[in-house]
Amino acid sequence: MKLIAVGDNVVDYYDDRGEMFPGGNAVNVAVFWKRYGVENVSYIGIVGNDEEGEHIVNSLKLENIDVSNVRKMFGPSGEAVVTLDEHGDRKFVGSNKGGIQRQVKLNFTESELGLISTFSLLHTSVFSHIETELPELKKHIDISFDFSTRYDDDYLERVCPHIKYAIFSGGDFSKEECDAFIRKVHAAGTPNVILTRGSEGSLFSDSREVYEQGIFQTEVVDTLGAGDTFVAVFLKEYVQHGDAKVAMQKGAAAASETCGRFGAFGHGKKRESKITIS
């Protein structure tokens, strides 16, 4: 099985610990694919020419992710400042708005499109800023797209026709609101919808049936990356065998393991603070 993640990367800086961890939705999904048994995983993205970018790329290499098509640009890598509440829930309290990857757009060469077409699935996100590339990418591969909390109709109409899996954070939705929103996303053109809901678990709709999965109880150290873990493992399992219930169970179990450590997937590195917390 071959899977590829494209787009956003950051370092998550824990101000209270003076420590940075590699992360970002696309990076996290790539790492958890590899950790949970995908043989061939690649990542394409843009990093800055700084200590943070070097740490992101080196961490991916340690996870045996192919980073041969990562671009290094002159400028700062993406960074988010993180704090944890008394329950271990992560809060983002500052950022540099994506750093250099917000300013420099990912453009895919013909050879890269040929490479991408050899994979089973491409995962990207709202933070990757490749919406204009989706129509071309769709010609080559199925796409999963994490919208985070971007729910506006114009954006759904722009993205949904080009993707196979739409993923949203729906922790603030009631069950009734979830059901209505899932119908809206299907109507916009996406056949499969995933809603992660924090302590309420997750929902998945394949256009025919809505499946529900609770969380696995565990001692929580840090929730950062738990949703990305669920998504990665769910997609890996579902693409392989199409059994939604099994895929959701395995995703939930993996997410609970992520909650037991700091950072989405570890690789913490000490560093001084660079961003003023707003």
PDB file of C-alpha atoms in Angstrom, residues 12-141:
ATOM      1  CA  ASP A  12       4.223  23.040  17.812  1.00  0.00           C
ATOM      2  CA  TYR A  13       6.050  25.019  20.493  1.00  0.00           C
ATOM      3  CA  TYR A  14       5.088  24.270  24.110  1.00  0.00           C
ATOM      4  CA  ASP A  15       5.903  27.489  25.915  1.00  0.00           C
ATOM      5  CA  ASP A  16       5.718  25.972  29.396  1.00  0.00           C
ATOM      6  CA  ARG A  17       8.175  23.213  28.431  1.00  0.00           C
ATOM      7  CA  GLY A  18      10.472  25.273  26.182  1.00  0.00           C
ATOM      8  CA  GLU A  19      10.173  22.465  23.648  1.00  0.00           C
ATOM      9  CA  MET A  20       9.114  22.204  20.017  1.00  0.00           C
ATOM     10  CA  PHE A  21       7.553  19.175  18.323  1.00  0.00           C
ATOM     11  CA  PRO A  22       7.074  18.532  14.583  1.00  0.00           C
ATOM     12  CA  GLY A  23       3.467  18.524  13.444  1.00  0.00           C
ATOM     13  CA  GLY A  24       0.813  19.857  11.103  1.00  0.00           C
ATOM     14  CA  ASN A  25      -2.134  17.907   9.753  1.00  0.00           C
ATOM     15  CA  ALA A  26      -0.486  16.521   6.612  1.00  0.00           C
ATOM     16  CA  VAL A  27       2.742  15.635   8.458  1.00  0.00           C
ATOM     17  CA  ASN A  28       0.871  13.959  11.311  1.00  0.00           C
ATOM     18  CA  VAL A  29      -1.223  11.846   8.958  1.00  0.00           C
ATOM     19  CA  ALA A  30       1.876  10.726   7.065  1.00  0.00           C
ATOM     20  CA  VAL A  31       3.646   9.673  10.266  1.00  0.00           C
ATOM     21  CA  PHE A  32       0.678   7.773  11.672  1.00  0.00           C
ATOM     22  CA  TRP A  33       0.167   5.976   8.372  1.00  0.00           C
ATOM     23  CA  LYS A  34       3.732   4.733   8.623  1.00  0.00           C
ATOM     24  CA  ARG A  35       3.557   3.868  12.320  1.00  0.00           C
ATOM     25  CA  TYR A  36       0.375   1.869  11.806  1.00  0.00           C
ATOM     26  CA  GLY A  37       1.646  -0.322   9.020  1.00  0.00           C
ATOM     27  CA  VAL A  38       1.608   1.449   5.651  1.00  0.00           C
ATOM     28  CA  GLU A  39       4.712   0.232   3.848  1.00  0.00           C
ATOM     29  CA  ASN A  40       5.310   3.195   1.522  1.00  0.00           C
ATOM     30  CA  VAL A  41       4.530   6.754   2.705  1.00  0.00           C
ATOM     31  CA  SER A  42       5.678  10.009   1.092  1.00  0.00           C
ATOM     32  CA  TYR A  43       5.330  13.645   2.090  1.00  0.00           C
ATOM     33  CA  ILE A  44       5.514  16.762  -0.098  1.00  0.00           C
ATOM     34  CA  GLY A  45       5.571  20.203   1.499  1.00  0.00           C
ATOM     35  CA  ILE A  46       7.464  23.464   2.012  1.00  0.00           C
ATOM     36  CA  VAL A  47       9.742  24.185   4.984  1.00  0.00           C
ATOM     37  CA  GLY A  48      11.834  27.216   5.837  1.00  0.00           C
ATOM     38  CA  ASN A  49      15.614  27.386   5.898  1.00  0.00           C
ATOM     39  CA  ASP A  50      15.733  27.373   9.682  1.00  0.00           C
ATOM     40  CA  GLU A  51      16.182  25.117  12.677  1.00  0.00           C
ATOM     41  CA  GLU A  52      12.460  24.360  12.731  1.00  0.00           C
ATOM     42  CA  GLY A  53      12.357  23.226   9.106  1.00  0.00           C
ATOM     43  CA  GLU A  54      15.411  21.054   9.621  1.00  0.00           C
ATOM     44  CA  HIS A  55      13.792  19.465  12.681  1.00  0.00           C
ATOM     45  CA  ILE A  56      10.582  18.696  10.763  1.00  0.00           C
ATOM     46  CA  VAL A  57      12.438  17.028   7.876  1.00  0.00           C
ATOM     47  CA  ASN A  58      14.840  15.121  10.127  1.00  0.00           C
ATOM     48  CA  SER A  59      11.936  13.831  12.241  1.00  0.00           C
ATOM     49  CA  LEU A  60      10.171  12.575   9.104  1.00  0.00           C
ATOM     50  CA  LYS A  61      13.353  10.819   8.007  1.00  0.00           C
ATOM     51  CA  LEU A  62      13.549   9.116  11.406  1.00  0.00           C
ATOM     52  CA  GLU A  63       9.979   7.899  10.796  1.00  0.00           C
ATOM     53  CA  ASN A  64      11.038   6.457   7.406  1.00  0.00           C
ATOM     54  CA  ILE A  65       8.886   8.869   5.412  1.00  0.00           C
ATOM     55  CA  ASP A  66      10.075   9.697   1.865  1.00  0.00           C
ATOM     56  CA  VAL A  67      10.856  13.453   1.900  1.00  0.00           C
ATOM     57  CA  SER A  68      12.748  13.616  -1.400  1.00  0.00           C
ATOM     58  CA  ASN A  69      10.217  16.108  -2.827  1.00  0.00           C
ATOM     59  CA  VAL A  70      10.114  18.496   0.145  1.00  0.00           C
ATOM     60  CA  ARG A  71      10.982  22.085  -0.851  1.00  0.00           C
ATOM     61  CA  LYS A  72      13.188  24.254   1.368  1.00  0.00           C
ATOM     62  CA  MET A  73      12.558  27.988   0.924  1.00  0.00           C
ATOM     63  CA  PHE A  74      14.175  31.118   2.339  1.00  0.00           C
ATOM     64  CA  GLY A  75      11.977  32.145   5.271  1.00  0.00           C
ATOM     65  CA  PRO A  76      10.500  30.858   8.530  1.00  0.00           C
ATOM     66  CA  SER A  77       8.859  27.456   8.886  1.00  0.00           C
ATOM     67  CA  GLY A  78       5.328  27.341  10.217  1.00  0.00           C
ATOM     68  CA  GLU A  79       4.994  27.520  13.994  1.00  0.00           C
ATOM     69  CA  ALA A  80       2.146  27.344  16.497  1.00  0.00           C
ATOM     70  CA  VAL A  81       2.403  28.061  20.213  1.00  0.00           C
ATOM     71  CA  VAL A  82       0.582  25.463  22.315  1.00  0.00           C
ATOM     72  CA  THR A  83      -0.584  25.318  25.896  1.00  0.00           C
ATOM     73  CA  LEU A  84      -2.479  22.585  27.714  1.00  0.00           C
ATOM     74  CA  ASP A  85      -5.396  22.955  30.117  1.00  0.00           C
ATOM     75  CA  GLU A  86      -5.844  20.892  33.277  1.00  0.00           C
ATOM     76  CA  HIS A  87      -7.421  18.051  31.242  1.00  0.00           C
ATOM     77  CA  GLY A  88      -4.576  17.827  28.726  1.00  0.00           C
ATOM     78  CA  ASP A  89      -6.635  19.475  25.979  1.00  0.00           C
ATOM     79  CA  ARG A  90      -4.422  21.502  23.692  1.00  0.00           C
ATOM     80  CA  LYS A  91      -5.005  25.192  23.040  1.00  0.00           C
ATOM     81  CA  PHE A  92      -3.313  27.207  20.298  1.00  0.00           C
ATOM     82  CA  VAL A  93      -2.377  30.609  21.720  1.00  0.00           C
ATOM     83  CA  GLY A  94      -0.131  32.047  18.993  1.00  0.00           C
ATOM     84  CA  SER A  95       1.340  31.375  15.553  1.00  0.00           C
ATOM     85  CA  ASN A  96       3.267  32.862  12.637  1.00  0.00           C
ATOM     86  CA  LYS A  97       0.322  32.099  10.306  1.00  0.00           C
ATOM     87  CA  GLY A  98       2.031  29.223   8.506  1.00  0.00           C
ATOM     88  CA  GLY A  99       5.365  30.889   7.877  1.00  0.00           C
ATOM     89  CA  ILE A 100       6.873  30.617   4.406  1.00  0.00           C
ATOM     90  CA  GLN A 101       4.394  28.001   3.184  1.00  0.00           C
ATOM     91  CA  ARG A 102       1.628  30.622   3.425  1.00  0.00           C
ATOM     92  CA  GLN A 103       3.571  32.850   1.007  1.00  0.00           C
ATOM     93  CA  VAL A 104       4.938  30.293  -1.471  1.00  0.00           C
ATOM     94  CA  LYS A 105       2.465  28.060  -3.283  1.00  0.00           C
ATOM     95  CA  LEU A 106       3.020  24.365  -3.956  1.00  0.00           C
ATOM     96  CA  ASN A 107       3.086  23.759  -7.712  1.00  0.00           C
ATOM     97  CA  PHE A 108       3.352  20.198  -8.973  1.00  0.00           C
ATOM     98  CA  THR A 109       5.612  19.235 -11.856  1.00  0.00           C
ATOM     99  CA  GLU A 110       4.623  16.644 -14.438  1.00  0.00           C
ATOM    100  CA  SER A 111       7.033  14.169 -12.898  1.00  0.00           C
ATOM    101  CA  GLU A 112       5.497  14.744  -9.456  1.00  0.00           C
ATOM    102  CA  LEU A 113       1.996  14.253 -10.822  1.00  0.00           C
ATOM    103  CA  GLY A 114       3.221  11.001 -12.332  1.00  0.00           C
ATOM    104  CA  LEU A 115       4.636   9.978  -8.962  1.00  0.00           C
ATOM    105  CA  ILE A 116       1.432  10.975  -7.149  1.00  0.00           C
ATOM    106  CA  SER A 117      -0.621   8.816  -9.529  1.00  0.00           C
ATOM    107  CA  THR A 118       1.194   5.696  -8.260  1.00  0.00           C
ATOM    108  CA  PHE A 119      -0.304   6.110  -4.754  1.00  0.00           C
ATOM    109  CA  SER A 120      -3.683   4.900  -3.502  1.00  0.00           C
ATOM    110  CA  LEU A 121      -4.673   8.122  -1.706  1.00  0.00           C
ATOM    111  CA  LEU A 122      -3.451  11.703  -1.259  1.00  0.00           C
ATOM    112  CA  HIS A 123      -4.187  13.534   1.988  1.00  0.00           C
ATOM    113  CA  THR A 124      -4.080  17.315   2.402  1.00  0.00           C
ATOM    114  CA  SER A 125      -5.802  20.051   4.398  1.00  0.00           C
ATOM    115  CA  VAL A 126      -7.233  23.556   4.525  1.00  0.00           C
ATOM    116  CA  PHE A 127      -3.876  24.738   5.913  1.00  0.00           C
ATOM    117  CA  SER A 128      -2.005  23.553   2.818  1.00  0.00           C
ATOM    118  CA  HIS A 129      -3.369  26.243   0.450  1.00  0.00           C
ATOM    119  CA  ILE A 130      -3.551  23.975  -2.627  1.00  0.00           C
ATOM    120  CA  GLU A 131      -7.235  24.412  -3.427  1.00  0.00           C
ATOM    121  CA  THR A 132      -6.466  25.541  -6.995  1.00  0.00           C
ATOM    122  CA  GLU A 133      -4.478  22.341  -7.572  1.00  0.00           C
ATOM    123  CA  LEU A 134      -7.302  19.989  -6.571  1.00  0.00           C
ATOM    124  CA  PRO A 135      -8.978  19.722 -10.020  1.00  0.00           C
ATOM    125  CA  GLU A 136      -5.699  18.563 -11.578  1.00  0.00           C
ATOM    126  CA  LEU A 137      -4.781  16.282  -8.674  1.00  0.00           C
ATOM    127  CA  LYS A 138      -8.212  14.652  -8.878  1.00  0.00           C
ATOM    128  CA  LYS A 139      -7.325  13.389 -12.367  1.00  0.00           C
ATOM    129  CA  HIS A 140      -4.463  11.384 -10.877  1.00  0.00           C
ATOM    130  CA  ILE A 141      -5.560  10.176  -7.431  1.00  0.00           C
TER     131      ILE A 141
END
